[in-house]
Coordinates of C-alpha atoms in Angstrom, one line a residue:
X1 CA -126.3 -25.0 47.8
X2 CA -123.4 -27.8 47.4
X3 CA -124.5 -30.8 46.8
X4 CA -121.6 -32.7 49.3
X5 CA -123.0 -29.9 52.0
X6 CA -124.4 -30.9 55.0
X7 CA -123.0 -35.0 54.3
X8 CA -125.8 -35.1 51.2
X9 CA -124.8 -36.5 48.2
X10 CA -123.0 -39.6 46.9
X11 CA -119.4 -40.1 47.8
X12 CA -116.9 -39.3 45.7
X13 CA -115.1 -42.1 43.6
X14 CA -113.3 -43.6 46.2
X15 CA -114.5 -42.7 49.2
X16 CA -115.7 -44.6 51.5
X17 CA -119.4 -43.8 52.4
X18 CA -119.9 -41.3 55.1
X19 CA -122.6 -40.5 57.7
X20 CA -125.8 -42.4 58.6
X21 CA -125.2 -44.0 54.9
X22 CA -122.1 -45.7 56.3
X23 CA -122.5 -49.6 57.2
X24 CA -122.9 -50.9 60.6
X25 CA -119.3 -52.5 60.5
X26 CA -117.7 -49.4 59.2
X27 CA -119.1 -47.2 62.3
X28 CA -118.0 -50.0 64.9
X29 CA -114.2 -49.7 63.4
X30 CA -114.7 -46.1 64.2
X31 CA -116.0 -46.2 67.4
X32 CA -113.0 -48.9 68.4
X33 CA -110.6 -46.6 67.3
X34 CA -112.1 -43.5 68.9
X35 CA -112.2 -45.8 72.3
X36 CA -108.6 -46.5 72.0
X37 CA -107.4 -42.5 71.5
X38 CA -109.9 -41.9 74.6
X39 CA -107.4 -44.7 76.8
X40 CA -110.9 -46.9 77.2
X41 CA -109.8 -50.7 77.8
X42 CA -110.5 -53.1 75.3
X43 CA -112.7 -55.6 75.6
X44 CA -111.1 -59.1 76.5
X45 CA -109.4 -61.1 79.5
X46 CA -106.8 -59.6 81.8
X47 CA -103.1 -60.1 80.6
X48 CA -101.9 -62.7 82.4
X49 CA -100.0 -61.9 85.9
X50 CA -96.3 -63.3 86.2
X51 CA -95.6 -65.1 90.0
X52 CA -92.9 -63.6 91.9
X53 CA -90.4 -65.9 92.7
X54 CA -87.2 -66.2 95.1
X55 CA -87.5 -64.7 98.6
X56 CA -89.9 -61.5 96.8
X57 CA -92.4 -64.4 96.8
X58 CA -92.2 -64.7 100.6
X59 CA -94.9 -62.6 102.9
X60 CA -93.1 -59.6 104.5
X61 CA -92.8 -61.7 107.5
X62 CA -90.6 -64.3 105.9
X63 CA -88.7 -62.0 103.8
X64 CA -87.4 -60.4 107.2
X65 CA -86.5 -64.3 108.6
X66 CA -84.9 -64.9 105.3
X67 CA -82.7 -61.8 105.0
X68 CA -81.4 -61.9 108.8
X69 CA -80.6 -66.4 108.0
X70 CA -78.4 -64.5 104.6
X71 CA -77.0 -62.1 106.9
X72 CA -75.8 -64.5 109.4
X73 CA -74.4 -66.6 107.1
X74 CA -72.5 -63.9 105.3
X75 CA -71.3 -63.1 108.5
X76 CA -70.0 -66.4 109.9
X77 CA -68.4 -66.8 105.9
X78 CA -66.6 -63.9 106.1
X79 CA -64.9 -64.7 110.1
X80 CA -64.3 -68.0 108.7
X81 CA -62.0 -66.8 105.6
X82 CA -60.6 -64.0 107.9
X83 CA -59.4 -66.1 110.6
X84 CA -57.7 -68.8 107.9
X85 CA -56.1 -66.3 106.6
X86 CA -54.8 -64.3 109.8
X87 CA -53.6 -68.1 110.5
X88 CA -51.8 -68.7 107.0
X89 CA -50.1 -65.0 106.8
X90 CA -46.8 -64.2 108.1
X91 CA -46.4 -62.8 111.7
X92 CA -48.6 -59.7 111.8
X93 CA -49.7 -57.1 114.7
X94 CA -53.3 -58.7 114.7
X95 CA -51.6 -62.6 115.2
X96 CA -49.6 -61.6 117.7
X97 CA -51.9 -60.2 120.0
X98 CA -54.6 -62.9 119.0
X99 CA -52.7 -65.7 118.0
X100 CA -54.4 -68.1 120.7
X101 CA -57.7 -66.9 119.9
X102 CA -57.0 -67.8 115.7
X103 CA -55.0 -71.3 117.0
X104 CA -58.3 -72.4 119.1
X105 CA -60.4 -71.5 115.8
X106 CA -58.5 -73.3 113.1
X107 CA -57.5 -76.8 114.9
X108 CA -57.7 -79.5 114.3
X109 CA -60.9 -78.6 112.2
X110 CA -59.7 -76.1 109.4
X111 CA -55.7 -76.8 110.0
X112 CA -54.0 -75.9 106.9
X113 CA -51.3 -78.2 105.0
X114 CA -49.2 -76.4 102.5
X115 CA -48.2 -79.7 101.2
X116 CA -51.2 -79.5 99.3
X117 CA -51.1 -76.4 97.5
X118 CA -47.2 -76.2 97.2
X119 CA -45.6 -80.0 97.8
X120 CA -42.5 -80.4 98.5
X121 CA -40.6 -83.3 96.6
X122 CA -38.3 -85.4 98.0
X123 CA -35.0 -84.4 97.0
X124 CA -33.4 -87.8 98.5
X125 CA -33.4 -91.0 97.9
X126 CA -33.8 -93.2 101.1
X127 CA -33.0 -97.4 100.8
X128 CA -34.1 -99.6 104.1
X129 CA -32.1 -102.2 104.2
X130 CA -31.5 -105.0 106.7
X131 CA -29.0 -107.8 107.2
X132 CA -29.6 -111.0 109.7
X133 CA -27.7 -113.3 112.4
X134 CA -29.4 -117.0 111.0
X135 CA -29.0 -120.3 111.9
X136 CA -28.6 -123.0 109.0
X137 CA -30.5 -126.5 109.1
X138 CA -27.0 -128.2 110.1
X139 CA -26.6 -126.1 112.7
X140 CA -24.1 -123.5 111.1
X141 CA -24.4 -119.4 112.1
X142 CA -23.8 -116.3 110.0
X143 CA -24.1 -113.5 109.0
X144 CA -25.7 -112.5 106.0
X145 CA -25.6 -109.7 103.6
X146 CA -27.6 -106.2 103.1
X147 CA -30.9 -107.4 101.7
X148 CA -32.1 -103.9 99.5
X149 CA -35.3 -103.9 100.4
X150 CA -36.7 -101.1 99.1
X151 CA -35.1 -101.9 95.4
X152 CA -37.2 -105.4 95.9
X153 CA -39.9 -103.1 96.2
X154 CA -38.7 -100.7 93.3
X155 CA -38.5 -104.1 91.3
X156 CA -42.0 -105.3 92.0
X157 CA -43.1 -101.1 91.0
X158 CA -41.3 -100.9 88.0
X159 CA -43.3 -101.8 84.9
X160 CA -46.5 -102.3 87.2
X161 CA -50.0 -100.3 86.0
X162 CA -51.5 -101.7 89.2
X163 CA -48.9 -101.7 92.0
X164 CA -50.0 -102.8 95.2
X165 CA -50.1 -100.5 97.6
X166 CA -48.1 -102.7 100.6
X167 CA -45.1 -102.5 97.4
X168 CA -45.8 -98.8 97.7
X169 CA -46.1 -97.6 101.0
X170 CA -45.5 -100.5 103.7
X171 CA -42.1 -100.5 103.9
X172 CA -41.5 -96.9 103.5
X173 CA -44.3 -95.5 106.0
X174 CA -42.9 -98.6 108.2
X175 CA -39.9 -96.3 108.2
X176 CA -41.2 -92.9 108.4
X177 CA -42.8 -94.6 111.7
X178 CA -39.6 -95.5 113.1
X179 CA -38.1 -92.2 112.4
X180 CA -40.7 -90.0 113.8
X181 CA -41.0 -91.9 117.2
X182 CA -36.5 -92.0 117.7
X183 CA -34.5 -89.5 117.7
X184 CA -30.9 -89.5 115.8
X185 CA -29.7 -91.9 118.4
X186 CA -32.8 -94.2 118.3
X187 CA -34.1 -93.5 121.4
X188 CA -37.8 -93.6 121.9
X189 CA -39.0 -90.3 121.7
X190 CA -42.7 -90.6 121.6
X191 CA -45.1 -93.4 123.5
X192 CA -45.9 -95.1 120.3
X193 CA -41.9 -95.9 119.4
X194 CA -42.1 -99.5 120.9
X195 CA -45.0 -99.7 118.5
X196 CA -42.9 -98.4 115.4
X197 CA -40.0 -100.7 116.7
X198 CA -42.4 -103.5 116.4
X199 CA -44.0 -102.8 113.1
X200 CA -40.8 -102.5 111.1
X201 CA -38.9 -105.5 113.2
X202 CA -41.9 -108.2 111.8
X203 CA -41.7 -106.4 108.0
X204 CA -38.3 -107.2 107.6
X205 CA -38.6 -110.3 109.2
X206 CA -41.3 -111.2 107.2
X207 CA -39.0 -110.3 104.2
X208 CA -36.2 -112.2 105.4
X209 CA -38.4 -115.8 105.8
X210 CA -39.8 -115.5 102.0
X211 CA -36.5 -114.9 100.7
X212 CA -35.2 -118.2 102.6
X213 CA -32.5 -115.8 104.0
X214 CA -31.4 -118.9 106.3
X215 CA -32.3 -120.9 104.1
X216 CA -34.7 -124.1 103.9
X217 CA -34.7 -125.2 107.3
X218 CA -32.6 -122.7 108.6
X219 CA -33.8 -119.4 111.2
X220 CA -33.1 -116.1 112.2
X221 CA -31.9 -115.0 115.5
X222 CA -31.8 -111.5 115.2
X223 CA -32.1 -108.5 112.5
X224 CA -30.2 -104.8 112.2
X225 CA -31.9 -102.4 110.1
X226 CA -30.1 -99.3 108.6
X227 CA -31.1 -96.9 106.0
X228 CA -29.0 -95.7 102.9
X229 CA -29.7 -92.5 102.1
X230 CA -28.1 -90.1 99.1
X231 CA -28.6 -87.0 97.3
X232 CA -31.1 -86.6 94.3
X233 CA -28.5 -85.3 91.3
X234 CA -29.0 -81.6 90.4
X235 CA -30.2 -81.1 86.9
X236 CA -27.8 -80.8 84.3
X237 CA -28.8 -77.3 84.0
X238 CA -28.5 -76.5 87.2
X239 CA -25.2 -74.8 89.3
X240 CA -26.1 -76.5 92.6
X241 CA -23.6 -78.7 93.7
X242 CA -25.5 -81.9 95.3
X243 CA -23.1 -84.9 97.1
X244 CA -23.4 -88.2 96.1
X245 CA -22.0 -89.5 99.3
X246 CA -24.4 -91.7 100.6
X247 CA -25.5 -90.9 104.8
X248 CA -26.2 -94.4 106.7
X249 CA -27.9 -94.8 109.9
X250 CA -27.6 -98.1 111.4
X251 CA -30.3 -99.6 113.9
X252 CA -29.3 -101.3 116.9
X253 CA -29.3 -105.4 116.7
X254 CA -32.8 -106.5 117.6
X255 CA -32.5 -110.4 118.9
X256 CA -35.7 -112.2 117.6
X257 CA -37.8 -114.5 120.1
X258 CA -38.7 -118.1 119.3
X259 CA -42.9 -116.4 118.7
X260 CA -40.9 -113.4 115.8
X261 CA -40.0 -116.3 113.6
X262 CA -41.2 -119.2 111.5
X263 CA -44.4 -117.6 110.6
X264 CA -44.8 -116.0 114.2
X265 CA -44.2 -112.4 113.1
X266 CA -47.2 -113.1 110.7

């Protein structure tokens, strides 16, 4: 009979011990190892569970409430951007059968102003100036000059960091008042155009008393306004052929109560 037969017998050299001669720890290796090739779950705590988060979170219930609120909003997002852009696009079968219905939508809420996304320079320049009936201290009338108003303001501008915005935008949007409330013959042409009449009469008048257009002592009887207008030059480049004429229109003469002067236009 062998003597390695049957498990009796020393090991070999090298071998690890085999059989009841085998220590404890050696056979509890084994056995873990034999457990793992039989799928028997180690010993230990649970691996840890990750939360679900977001609306898989949410009981069934919720989910439901959640995913009709997304559907509604997806819903009024896409009429929204449908209707501004059946109201931006060029005359189509769908605007003109539903034209009123796209109108009622987009005013005055979600009107759209190209002037934003493609301005529009001014290609003209556009002087207001204004010339006066006065009164001297001695007693003496005339008639003074054009007073360039809008190169006083140019002059206050030019070389400014910090302009203020009445050298800006006073006297011009005093004039861009007048003009849209009179039509080309300066007749009112809105109810607000005794109001823009008004507003540019007491700006020039203004004007006129801090430039001592009377001079000291002196007052003014009555103002005419008129606006020089001309052509911005084409670029040198360019093959347009621009005028340089320069277009007037010439207010009416608007007589001046005792209350529009000496500080009562203030």
């Amino acid at each position: 009979m062998n003597a390695y037969d049957g498990g009796a017998g020393p090991p070999r050299e090298g071998e690890a011990p085999r059989g009841p001669e085998a220590p404890a720890e050696e056979q509890h290796i084994r056995e873990g190892l034999s457990g793992v090739r039989a799928g028997a779950v180690p010993d230990g705590p649970p691996a840890e569970v990750v939360p679900r988060g977001g609306v898989a979170a949410l009981s069934p219930r919720y989910q439901v409430v959640a995913a009709l609120a997304l559907a509604v909003v997806a819903v009024a997002v896409c009429v929204h951007v449908g209707m501004v852009f059946l109201h931006v696009a060029p005359s189509n079968t769908v605007t003109k059968k539903h034209g009123r219905a796209i109108d009622e939508y987009v005013y005055p809420e979600f009107e759209q102003n190209w002037k934003l996304f493609a301005p529009n320079p001014l290609q003209q320049n556009i002087a207001v100036q204004v010339r006066a009936d006065v009164r001297t201290a001695d007693g003496t009338a005339r008639t003074t000059g054009w007073f360039d108003l809008s190169a006083q303001d140019g002059r206050g501008i030019d070389g400014n960091l910090v302009p203020s915005h009445t050298q800006q935008n006073e006297l011009r949007r005093a004039w861009d008042f007048y003009v849209g409330s009179h039509d080309s013959d300066n007749r009112s042409a809105g109810p607000r155009s005794t109001l823009a009449e008004t507003y540019l009469r007491n700006i020039v008048v203004l004007r006129l008393e801090r430039g001592e257009a009377a001079g000291r002592g002196g007052t003014v009887e009555r103002v005419q306004v008129r606006s020089r207008t001309t052509n911005v030059p084409a670029p040198s480049w360019s093959t347009d052929e621009v005028s340089s004429k320069p277009v007037y229109r010439v207010l009416p003469w608007w007589p001046l109560a005792a209350g529009d002067t000496e500080g009562g236009a203030r």
